[in-house]
PDB file of C-alpha atoms in Angstrom:
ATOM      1  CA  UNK A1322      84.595  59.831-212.415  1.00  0.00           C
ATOM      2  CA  UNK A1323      82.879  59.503-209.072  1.00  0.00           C
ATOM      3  CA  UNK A1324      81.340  56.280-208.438  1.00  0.00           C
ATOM      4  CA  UNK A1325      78.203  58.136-206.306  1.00  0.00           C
ATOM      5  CA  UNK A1326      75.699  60.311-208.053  1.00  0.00           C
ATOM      6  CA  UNK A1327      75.852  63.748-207.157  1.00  0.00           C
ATOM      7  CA  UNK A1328      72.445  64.439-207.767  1.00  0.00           C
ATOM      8  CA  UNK A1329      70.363  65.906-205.296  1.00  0.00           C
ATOM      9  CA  UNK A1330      68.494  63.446-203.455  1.00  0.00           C
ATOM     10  CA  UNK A1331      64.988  63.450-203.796  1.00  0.00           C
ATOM     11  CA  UNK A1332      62.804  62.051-200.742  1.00  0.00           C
ATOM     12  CA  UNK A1333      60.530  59.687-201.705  1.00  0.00           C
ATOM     13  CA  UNK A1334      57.453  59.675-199.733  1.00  0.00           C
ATOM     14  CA  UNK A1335      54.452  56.929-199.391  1.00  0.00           C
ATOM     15  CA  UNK A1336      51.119  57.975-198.698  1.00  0.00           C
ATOM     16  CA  UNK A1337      48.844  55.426-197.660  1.00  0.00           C
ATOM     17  CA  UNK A1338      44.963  57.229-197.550  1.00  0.00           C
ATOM     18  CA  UNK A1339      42.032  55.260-198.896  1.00  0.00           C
ATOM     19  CA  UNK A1340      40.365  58.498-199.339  1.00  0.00           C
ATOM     20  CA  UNK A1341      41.078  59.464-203.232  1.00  0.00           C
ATOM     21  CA  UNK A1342      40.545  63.050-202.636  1.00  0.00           C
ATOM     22  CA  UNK A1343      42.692  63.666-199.889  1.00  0.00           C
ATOM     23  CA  UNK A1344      45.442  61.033-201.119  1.00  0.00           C
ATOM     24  CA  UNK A1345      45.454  63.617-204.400  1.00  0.00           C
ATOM     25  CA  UNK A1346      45.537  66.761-201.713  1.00  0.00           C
ATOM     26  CA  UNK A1347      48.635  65.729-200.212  1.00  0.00           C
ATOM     27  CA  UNK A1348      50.164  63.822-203.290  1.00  0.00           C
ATOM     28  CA  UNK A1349      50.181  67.020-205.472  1.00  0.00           C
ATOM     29  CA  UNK A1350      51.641  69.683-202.672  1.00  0.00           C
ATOM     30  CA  UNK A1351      54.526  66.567-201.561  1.00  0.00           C
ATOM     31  CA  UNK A1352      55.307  66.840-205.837  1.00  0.00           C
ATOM     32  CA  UNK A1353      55.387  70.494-205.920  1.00  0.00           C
ATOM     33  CA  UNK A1354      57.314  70.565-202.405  1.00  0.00           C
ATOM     34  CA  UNK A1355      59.768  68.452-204.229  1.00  0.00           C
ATOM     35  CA  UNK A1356      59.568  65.285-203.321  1.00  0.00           C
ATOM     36  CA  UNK A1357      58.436  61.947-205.225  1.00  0.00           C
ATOM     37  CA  UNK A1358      54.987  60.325-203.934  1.00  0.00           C
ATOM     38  CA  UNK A1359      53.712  56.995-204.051  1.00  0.00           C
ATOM     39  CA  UNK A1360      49.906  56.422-203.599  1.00  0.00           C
ATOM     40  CA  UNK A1361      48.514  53.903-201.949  1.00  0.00           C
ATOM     41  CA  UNK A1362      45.109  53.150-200.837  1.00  0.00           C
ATOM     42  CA  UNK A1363      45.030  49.956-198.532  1.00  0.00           C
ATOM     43  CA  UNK A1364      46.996  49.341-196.078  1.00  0.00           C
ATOM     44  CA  UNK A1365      48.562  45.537-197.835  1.00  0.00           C
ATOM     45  CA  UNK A1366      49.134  48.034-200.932  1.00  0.00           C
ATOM     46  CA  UNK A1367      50.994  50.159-199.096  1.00  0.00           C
ATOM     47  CA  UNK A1368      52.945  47.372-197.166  1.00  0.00           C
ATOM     48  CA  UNK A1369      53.730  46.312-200.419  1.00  0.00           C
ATOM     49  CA  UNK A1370      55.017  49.740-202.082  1.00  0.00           C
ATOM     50  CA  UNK A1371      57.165  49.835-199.006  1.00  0.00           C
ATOM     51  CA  UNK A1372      59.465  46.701-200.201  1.00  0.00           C
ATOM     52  CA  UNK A1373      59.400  47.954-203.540  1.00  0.00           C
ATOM     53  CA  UNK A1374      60.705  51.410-203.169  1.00  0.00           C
ATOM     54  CA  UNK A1375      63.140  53.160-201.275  1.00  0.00           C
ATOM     55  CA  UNK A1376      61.278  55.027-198.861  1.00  0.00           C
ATOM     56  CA  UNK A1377      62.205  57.996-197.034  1.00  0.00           C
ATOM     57  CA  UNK A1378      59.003  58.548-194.766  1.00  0.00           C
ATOM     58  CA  UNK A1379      55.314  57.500-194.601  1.00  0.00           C
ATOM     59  CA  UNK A1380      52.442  59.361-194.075  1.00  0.00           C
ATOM     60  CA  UNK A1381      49.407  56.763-192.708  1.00  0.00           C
ATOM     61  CA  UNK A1382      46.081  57.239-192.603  1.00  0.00           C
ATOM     62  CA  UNK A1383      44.089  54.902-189.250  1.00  0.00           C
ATOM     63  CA  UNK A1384      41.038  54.505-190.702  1.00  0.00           C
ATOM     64  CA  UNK A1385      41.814  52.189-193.915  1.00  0.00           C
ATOM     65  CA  UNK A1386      40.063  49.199-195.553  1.00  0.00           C
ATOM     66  CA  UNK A1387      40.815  46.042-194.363  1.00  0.00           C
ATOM     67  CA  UNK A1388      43.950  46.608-192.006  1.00  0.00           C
ATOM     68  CA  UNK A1389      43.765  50.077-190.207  1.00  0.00           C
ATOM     69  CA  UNK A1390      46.585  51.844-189.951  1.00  0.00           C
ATOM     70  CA  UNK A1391      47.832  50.764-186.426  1.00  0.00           C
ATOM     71  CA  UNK A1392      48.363  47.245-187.653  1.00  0.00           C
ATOM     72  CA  UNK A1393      49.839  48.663-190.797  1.00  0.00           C
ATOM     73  CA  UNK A1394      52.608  50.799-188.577  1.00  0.00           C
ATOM     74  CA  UNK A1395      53.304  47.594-186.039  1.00  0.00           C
ATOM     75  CA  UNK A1396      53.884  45.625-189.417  1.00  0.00           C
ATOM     76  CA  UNK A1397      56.198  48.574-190.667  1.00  0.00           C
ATOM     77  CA  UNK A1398      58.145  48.263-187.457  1.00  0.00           C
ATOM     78  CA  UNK A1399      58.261  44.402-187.238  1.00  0.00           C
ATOM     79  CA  UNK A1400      59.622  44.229-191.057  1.00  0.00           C
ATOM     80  CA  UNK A1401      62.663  46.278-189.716  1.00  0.00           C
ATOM     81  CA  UNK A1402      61.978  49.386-190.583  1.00  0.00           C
ATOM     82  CA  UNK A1403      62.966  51.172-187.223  1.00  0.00           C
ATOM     83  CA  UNK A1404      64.084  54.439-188.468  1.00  0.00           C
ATOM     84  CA  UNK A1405      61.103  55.116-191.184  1.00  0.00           C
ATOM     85  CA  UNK A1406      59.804  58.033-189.777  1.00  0.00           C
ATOM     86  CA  UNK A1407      55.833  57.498-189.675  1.00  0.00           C
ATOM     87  CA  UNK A1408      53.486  60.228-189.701  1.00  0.00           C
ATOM     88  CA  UNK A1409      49.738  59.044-188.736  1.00  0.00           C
ATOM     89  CA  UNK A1410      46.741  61.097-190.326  1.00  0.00           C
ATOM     90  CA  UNK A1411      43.451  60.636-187.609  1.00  0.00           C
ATOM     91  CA  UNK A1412      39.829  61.982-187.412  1.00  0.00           C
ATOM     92  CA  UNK A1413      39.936  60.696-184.089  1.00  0.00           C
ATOM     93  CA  UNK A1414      41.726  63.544-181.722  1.00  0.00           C
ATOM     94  CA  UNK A1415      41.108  62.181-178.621  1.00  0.00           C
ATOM     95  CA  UNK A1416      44.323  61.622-176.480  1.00  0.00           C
ATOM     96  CA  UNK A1417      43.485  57.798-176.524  1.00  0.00           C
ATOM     97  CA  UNK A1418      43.313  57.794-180.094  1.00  0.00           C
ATOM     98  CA  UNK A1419      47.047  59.741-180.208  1.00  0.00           C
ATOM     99  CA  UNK A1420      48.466  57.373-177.492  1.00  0.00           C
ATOM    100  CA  UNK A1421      47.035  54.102-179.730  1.00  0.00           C
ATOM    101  CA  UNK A1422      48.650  55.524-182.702  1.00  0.00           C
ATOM    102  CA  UNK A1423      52.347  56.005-181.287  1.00  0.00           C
ATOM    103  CA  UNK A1424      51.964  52.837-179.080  1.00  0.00           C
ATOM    104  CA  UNK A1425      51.766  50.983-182.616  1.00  0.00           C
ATOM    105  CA  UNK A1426      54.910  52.497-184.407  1.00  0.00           C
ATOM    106  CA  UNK A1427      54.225  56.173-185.707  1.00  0.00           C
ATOM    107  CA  UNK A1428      56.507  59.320-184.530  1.00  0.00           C
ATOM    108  CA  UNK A1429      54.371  61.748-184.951  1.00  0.00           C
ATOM    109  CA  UNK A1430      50.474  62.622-185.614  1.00  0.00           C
ATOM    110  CA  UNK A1431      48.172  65.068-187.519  1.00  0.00           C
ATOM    111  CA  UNK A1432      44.378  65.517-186.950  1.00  0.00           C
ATOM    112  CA  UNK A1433      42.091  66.076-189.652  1.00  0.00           C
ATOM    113  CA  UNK A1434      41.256  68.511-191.193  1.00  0.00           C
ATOM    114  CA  UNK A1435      45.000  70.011-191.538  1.00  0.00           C
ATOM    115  CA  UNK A1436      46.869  72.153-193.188  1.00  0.00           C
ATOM    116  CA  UNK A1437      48.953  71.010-195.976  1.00  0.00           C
ATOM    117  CA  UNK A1438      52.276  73.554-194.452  1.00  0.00           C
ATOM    118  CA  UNK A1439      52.142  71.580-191.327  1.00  0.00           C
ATOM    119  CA  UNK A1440      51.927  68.404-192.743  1.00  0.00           C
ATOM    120  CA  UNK A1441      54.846  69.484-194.766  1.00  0.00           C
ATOM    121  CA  UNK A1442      56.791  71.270-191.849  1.00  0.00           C
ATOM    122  CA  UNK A1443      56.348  67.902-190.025  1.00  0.00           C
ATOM    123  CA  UNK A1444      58.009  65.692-193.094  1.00  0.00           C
ATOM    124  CA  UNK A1445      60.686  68.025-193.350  1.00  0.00           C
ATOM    125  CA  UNK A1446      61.306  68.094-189.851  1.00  0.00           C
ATOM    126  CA  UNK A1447      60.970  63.979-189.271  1.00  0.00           C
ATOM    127  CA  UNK A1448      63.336  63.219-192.201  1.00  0.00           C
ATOM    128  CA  UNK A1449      66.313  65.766-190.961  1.00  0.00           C
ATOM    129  CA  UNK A1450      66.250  63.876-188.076  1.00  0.00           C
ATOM    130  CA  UNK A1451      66.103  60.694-189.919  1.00  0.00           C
ATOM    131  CA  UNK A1452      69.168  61.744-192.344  1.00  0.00           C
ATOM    132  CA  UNK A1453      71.004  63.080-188.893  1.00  0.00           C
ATOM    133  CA  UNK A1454      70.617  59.821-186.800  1.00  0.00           C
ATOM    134  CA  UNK A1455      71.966  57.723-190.290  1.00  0.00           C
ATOM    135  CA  UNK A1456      74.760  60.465-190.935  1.00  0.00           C
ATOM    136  CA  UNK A1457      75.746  59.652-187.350  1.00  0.00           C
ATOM    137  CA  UNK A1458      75.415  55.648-187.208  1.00  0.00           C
ATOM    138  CA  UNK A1459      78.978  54.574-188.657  1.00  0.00           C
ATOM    139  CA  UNK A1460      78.257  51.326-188.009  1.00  0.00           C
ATOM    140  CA  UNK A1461      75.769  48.925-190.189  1.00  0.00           C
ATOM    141  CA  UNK A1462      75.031  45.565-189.159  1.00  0.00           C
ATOM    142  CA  UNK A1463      72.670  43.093-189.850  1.00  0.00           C
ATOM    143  CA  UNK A1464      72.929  39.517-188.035  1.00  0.00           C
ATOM    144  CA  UNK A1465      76.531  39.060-187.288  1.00  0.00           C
ATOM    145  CA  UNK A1466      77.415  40.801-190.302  1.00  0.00           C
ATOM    146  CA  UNK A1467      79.163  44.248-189.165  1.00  0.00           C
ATOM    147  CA  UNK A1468      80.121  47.227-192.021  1.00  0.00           C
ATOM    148  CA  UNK A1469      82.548  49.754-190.672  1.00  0.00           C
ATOM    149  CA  UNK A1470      82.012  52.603-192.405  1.00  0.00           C
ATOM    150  CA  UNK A1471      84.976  54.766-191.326  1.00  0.00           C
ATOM    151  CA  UNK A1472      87.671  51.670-191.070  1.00  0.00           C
ATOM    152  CA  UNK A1473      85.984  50.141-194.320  1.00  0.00           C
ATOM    153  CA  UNK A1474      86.203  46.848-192.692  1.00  0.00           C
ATOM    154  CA  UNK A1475      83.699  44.263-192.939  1.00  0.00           C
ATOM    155  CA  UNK A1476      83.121  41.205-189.936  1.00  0.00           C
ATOM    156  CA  UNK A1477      80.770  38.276-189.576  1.00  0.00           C
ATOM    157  CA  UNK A1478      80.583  36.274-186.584  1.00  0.00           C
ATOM    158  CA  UNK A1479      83.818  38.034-185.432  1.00  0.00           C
ATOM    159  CA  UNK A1480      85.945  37.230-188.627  1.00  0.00           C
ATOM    160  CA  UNK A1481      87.173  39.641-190.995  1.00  0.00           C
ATOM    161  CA  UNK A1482      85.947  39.464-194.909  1.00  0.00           C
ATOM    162  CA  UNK A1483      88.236  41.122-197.026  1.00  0.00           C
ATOM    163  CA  UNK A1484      86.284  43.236-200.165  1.00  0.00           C
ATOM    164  CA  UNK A1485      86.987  44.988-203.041  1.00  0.00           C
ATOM    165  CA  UNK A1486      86.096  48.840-203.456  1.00  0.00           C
ATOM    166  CA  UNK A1487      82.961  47.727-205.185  1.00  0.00           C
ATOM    167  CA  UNK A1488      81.695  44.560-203.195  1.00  0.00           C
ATOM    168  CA  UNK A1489      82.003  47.135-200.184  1.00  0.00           C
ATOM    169  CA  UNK A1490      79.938  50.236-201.832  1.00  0.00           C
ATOM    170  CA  UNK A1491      77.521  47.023-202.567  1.00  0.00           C
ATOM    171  CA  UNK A1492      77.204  45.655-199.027  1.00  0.00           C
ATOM    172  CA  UNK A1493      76.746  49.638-197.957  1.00  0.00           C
ATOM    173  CA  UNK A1494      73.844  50.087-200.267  1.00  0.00           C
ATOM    174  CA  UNK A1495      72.247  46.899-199.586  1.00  0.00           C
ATOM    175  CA  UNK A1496      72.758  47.657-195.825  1.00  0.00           C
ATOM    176  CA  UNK A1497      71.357  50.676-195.986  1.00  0.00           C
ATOM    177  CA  UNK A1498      68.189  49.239-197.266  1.00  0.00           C
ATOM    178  CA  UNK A1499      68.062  46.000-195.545  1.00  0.00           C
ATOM    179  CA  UNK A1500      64.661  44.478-195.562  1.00  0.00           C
ATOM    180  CA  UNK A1501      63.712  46.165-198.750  1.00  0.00           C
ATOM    181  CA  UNK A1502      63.631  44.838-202.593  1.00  0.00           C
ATOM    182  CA  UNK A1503      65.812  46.489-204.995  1.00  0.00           C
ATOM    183  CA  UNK A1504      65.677  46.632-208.310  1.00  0.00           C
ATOM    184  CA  UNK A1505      68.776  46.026-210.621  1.00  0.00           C
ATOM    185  CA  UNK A1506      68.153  49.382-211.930  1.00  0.00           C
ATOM    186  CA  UNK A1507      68.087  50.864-207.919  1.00  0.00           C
ATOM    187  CA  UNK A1508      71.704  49.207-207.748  1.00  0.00           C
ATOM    188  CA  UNK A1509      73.633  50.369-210.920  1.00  0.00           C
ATOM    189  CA  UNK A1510      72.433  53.767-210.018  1.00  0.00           C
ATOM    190  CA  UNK A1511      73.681  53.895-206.584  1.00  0.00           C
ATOM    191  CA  UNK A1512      76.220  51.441-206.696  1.00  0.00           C
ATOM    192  CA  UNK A1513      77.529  52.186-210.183  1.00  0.00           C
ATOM    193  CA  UNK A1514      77.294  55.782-212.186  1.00  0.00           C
ATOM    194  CA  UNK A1515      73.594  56.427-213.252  1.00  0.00           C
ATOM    195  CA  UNK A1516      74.872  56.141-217.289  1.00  0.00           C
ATOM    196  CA  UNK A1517      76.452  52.561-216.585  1.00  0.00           C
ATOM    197  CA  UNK A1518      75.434  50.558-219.378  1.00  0.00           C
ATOM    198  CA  UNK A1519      71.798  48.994-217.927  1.00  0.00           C
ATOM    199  CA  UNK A1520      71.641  46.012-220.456  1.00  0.00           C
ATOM    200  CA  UNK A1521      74.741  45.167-218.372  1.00  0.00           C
ATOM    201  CA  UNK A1522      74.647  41.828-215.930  1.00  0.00           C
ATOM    202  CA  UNK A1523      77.319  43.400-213.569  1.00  0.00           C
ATOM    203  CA  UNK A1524      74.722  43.395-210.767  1.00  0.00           C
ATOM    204  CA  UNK A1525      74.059  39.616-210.567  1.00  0.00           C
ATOM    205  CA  UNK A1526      77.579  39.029-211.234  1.00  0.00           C
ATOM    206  CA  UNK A1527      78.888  41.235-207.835  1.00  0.00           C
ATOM    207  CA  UNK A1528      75.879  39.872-206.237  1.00  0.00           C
ATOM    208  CA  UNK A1529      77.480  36.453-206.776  1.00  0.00           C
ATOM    209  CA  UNK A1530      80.960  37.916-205.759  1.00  0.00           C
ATOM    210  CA  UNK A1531      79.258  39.262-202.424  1.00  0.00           C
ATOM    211  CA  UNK A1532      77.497  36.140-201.941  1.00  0.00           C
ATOM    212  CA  UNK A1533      80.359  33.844-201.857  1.00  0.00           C
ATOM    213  CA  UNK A1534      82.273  35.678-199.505  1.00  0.00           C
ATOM    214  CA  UNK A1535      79.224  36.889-196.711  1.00  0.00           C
ATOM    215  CA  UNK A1536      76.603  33.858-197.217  1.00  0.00           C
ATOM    216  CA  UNK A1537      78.389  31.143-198.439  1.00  0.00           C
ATOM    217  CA  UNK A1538      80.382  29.730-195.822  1.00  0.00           C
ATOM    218  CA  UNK A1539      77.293  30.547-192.960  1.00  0.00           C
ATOM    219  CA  UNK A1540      74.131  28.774-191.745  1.00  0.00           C
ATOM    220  CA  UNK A1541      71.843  32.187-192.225  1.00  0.00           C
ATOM    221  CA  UNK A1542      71.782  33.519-195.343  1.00  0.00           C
ATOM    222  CA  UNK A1543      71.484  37.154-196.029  1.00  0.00           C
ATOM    223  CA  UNK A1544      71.416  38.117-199.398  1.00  0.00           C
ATOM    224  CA  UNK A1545      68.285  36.857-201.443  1.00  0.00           C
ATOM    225  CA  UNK A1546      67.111  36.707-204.962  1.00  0.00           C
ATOM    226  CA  UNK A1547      63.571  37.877-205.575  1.00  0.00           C
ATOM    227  CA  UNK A1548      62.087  36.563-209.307  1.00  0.00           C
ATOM    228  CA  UNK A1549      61.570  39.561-211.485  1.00  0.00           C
ATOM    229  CA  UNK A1550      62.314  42.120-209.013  1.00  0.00           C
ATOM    230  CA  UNK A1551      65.903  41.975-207.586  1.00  0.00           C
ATOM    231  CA  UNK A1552      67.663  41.631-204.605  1.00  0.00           C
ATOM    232  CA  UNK A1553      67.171  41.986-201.208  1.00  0.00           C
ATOM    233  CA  UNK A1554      69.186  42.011-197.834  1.00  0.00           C
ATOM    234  CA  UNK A1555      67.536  40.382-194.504  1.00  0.00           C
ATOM    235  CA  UNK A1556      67.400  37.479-192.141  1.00  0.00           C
ATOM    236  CA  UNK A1557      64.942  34.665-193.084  1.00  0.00           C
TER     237      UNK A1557
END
């Protein structure tokens, strides 16, 4: 049996809008498009959803309680999140306005009122490019920790680690979604088949494996237990 599910993969959006009505506008038409929503409506709620969940795009409102939605996008993009396609939602069309908003992290930009099609031709568009650029990027580093994808070799600080099959699909996934928490349950799903036993402590015990090969003998550690919630890959 293949170790990868072959289920279609469904895009999982977060919508950060403090205004309930149009958070429910866009929420229901992203569900019926297809794709999984998460709701947020504050910017630190939102930040927060973003570690949490595997995130394929983010569509940000500017005007939000407490931090707007520039600081919220230059926080996105100084957690590491370079590739998270960001659209921004504004009232304010003014080309100043549109210049702010990119200036602080977002790709792209809709002015309210909008249509719900073009918000959704814009996510469909952003993420194709998003899955095109990662299809393309062989290569997945973090530090001096370097995953060849297509010579399935491993290096940190210029010396080779040797891995099993299943260390290496486990360094993948966690380097695909460095800087964000992931669940046990995220791991065994992508890392193991999604009917793995899930009462199972395989996780923690690879983790250790992975651990003692990539962290242990090195200054900077990468691989880092959060209580309750799982794992997570990034540089302290």
């Amino acid at each position: 049996m293949n170790n990868f599910k072959n289920d279609i993969i469904i895009k999982q959006i977060l919508v950060i809008e403090d205004e309930p009505n149009v958070a429910a506008f866009i929420s229901q038409g992203l569900q019926e498009s297809g794709y999984k929503v998460f709701v947020a409506y504050d910017g630190l709620n939102g930040l927060k959803l973003l570690k949490q969940k595997q995130i394929d795009l983010v569509v940000l409102d500017i005007i939000l309680p407490g931090i707007d939605g520039l600081a919220v996008a230059g926080r996105i993009r100084q957690l590491g999140y370079e590739s998270l396609p960001i659209i921004m939602l504004t009232a304010l069309g003014t080309t100043e306005n549109i210049v702010k908003g990119l200036d602080s992290g977002a790709d792209d930009y809709l002015i309210k009122p909008f249509k719900f099609k073009e918000l959704l031709a814009r996510i469909r568009a952003r993420t194709r490019k998003k899955d095109i650029i990662e299809n393309s990027n062989r290569m997945l580093t973090i530090e001096d920790l370097e995953l060849n994808l297509d010579a399935k070799i491993v290096v940190r600080a210029g010396k080779e680690i040797k891995l099993t099959s299943t260390e290496f699909r486990l360094l993948e996934y966690l380097l695909k979604n460095k800087n964000r928490v992931l669940s046990r349950i995220d791991i065994l799903e992508n890392v193991w088949d999604i009917n793995f036993n899930m009462g199972t402590n395989v996780v923690d015990v690879y983790v250790n494996y992975l651990r003692n090969k990539i962290d242990k003998k090195f200054d900077t550690k990468l691989i880092h237990t959060v209580v309750g919630m799982g794992y997570i890959l990034k540089v302290e």
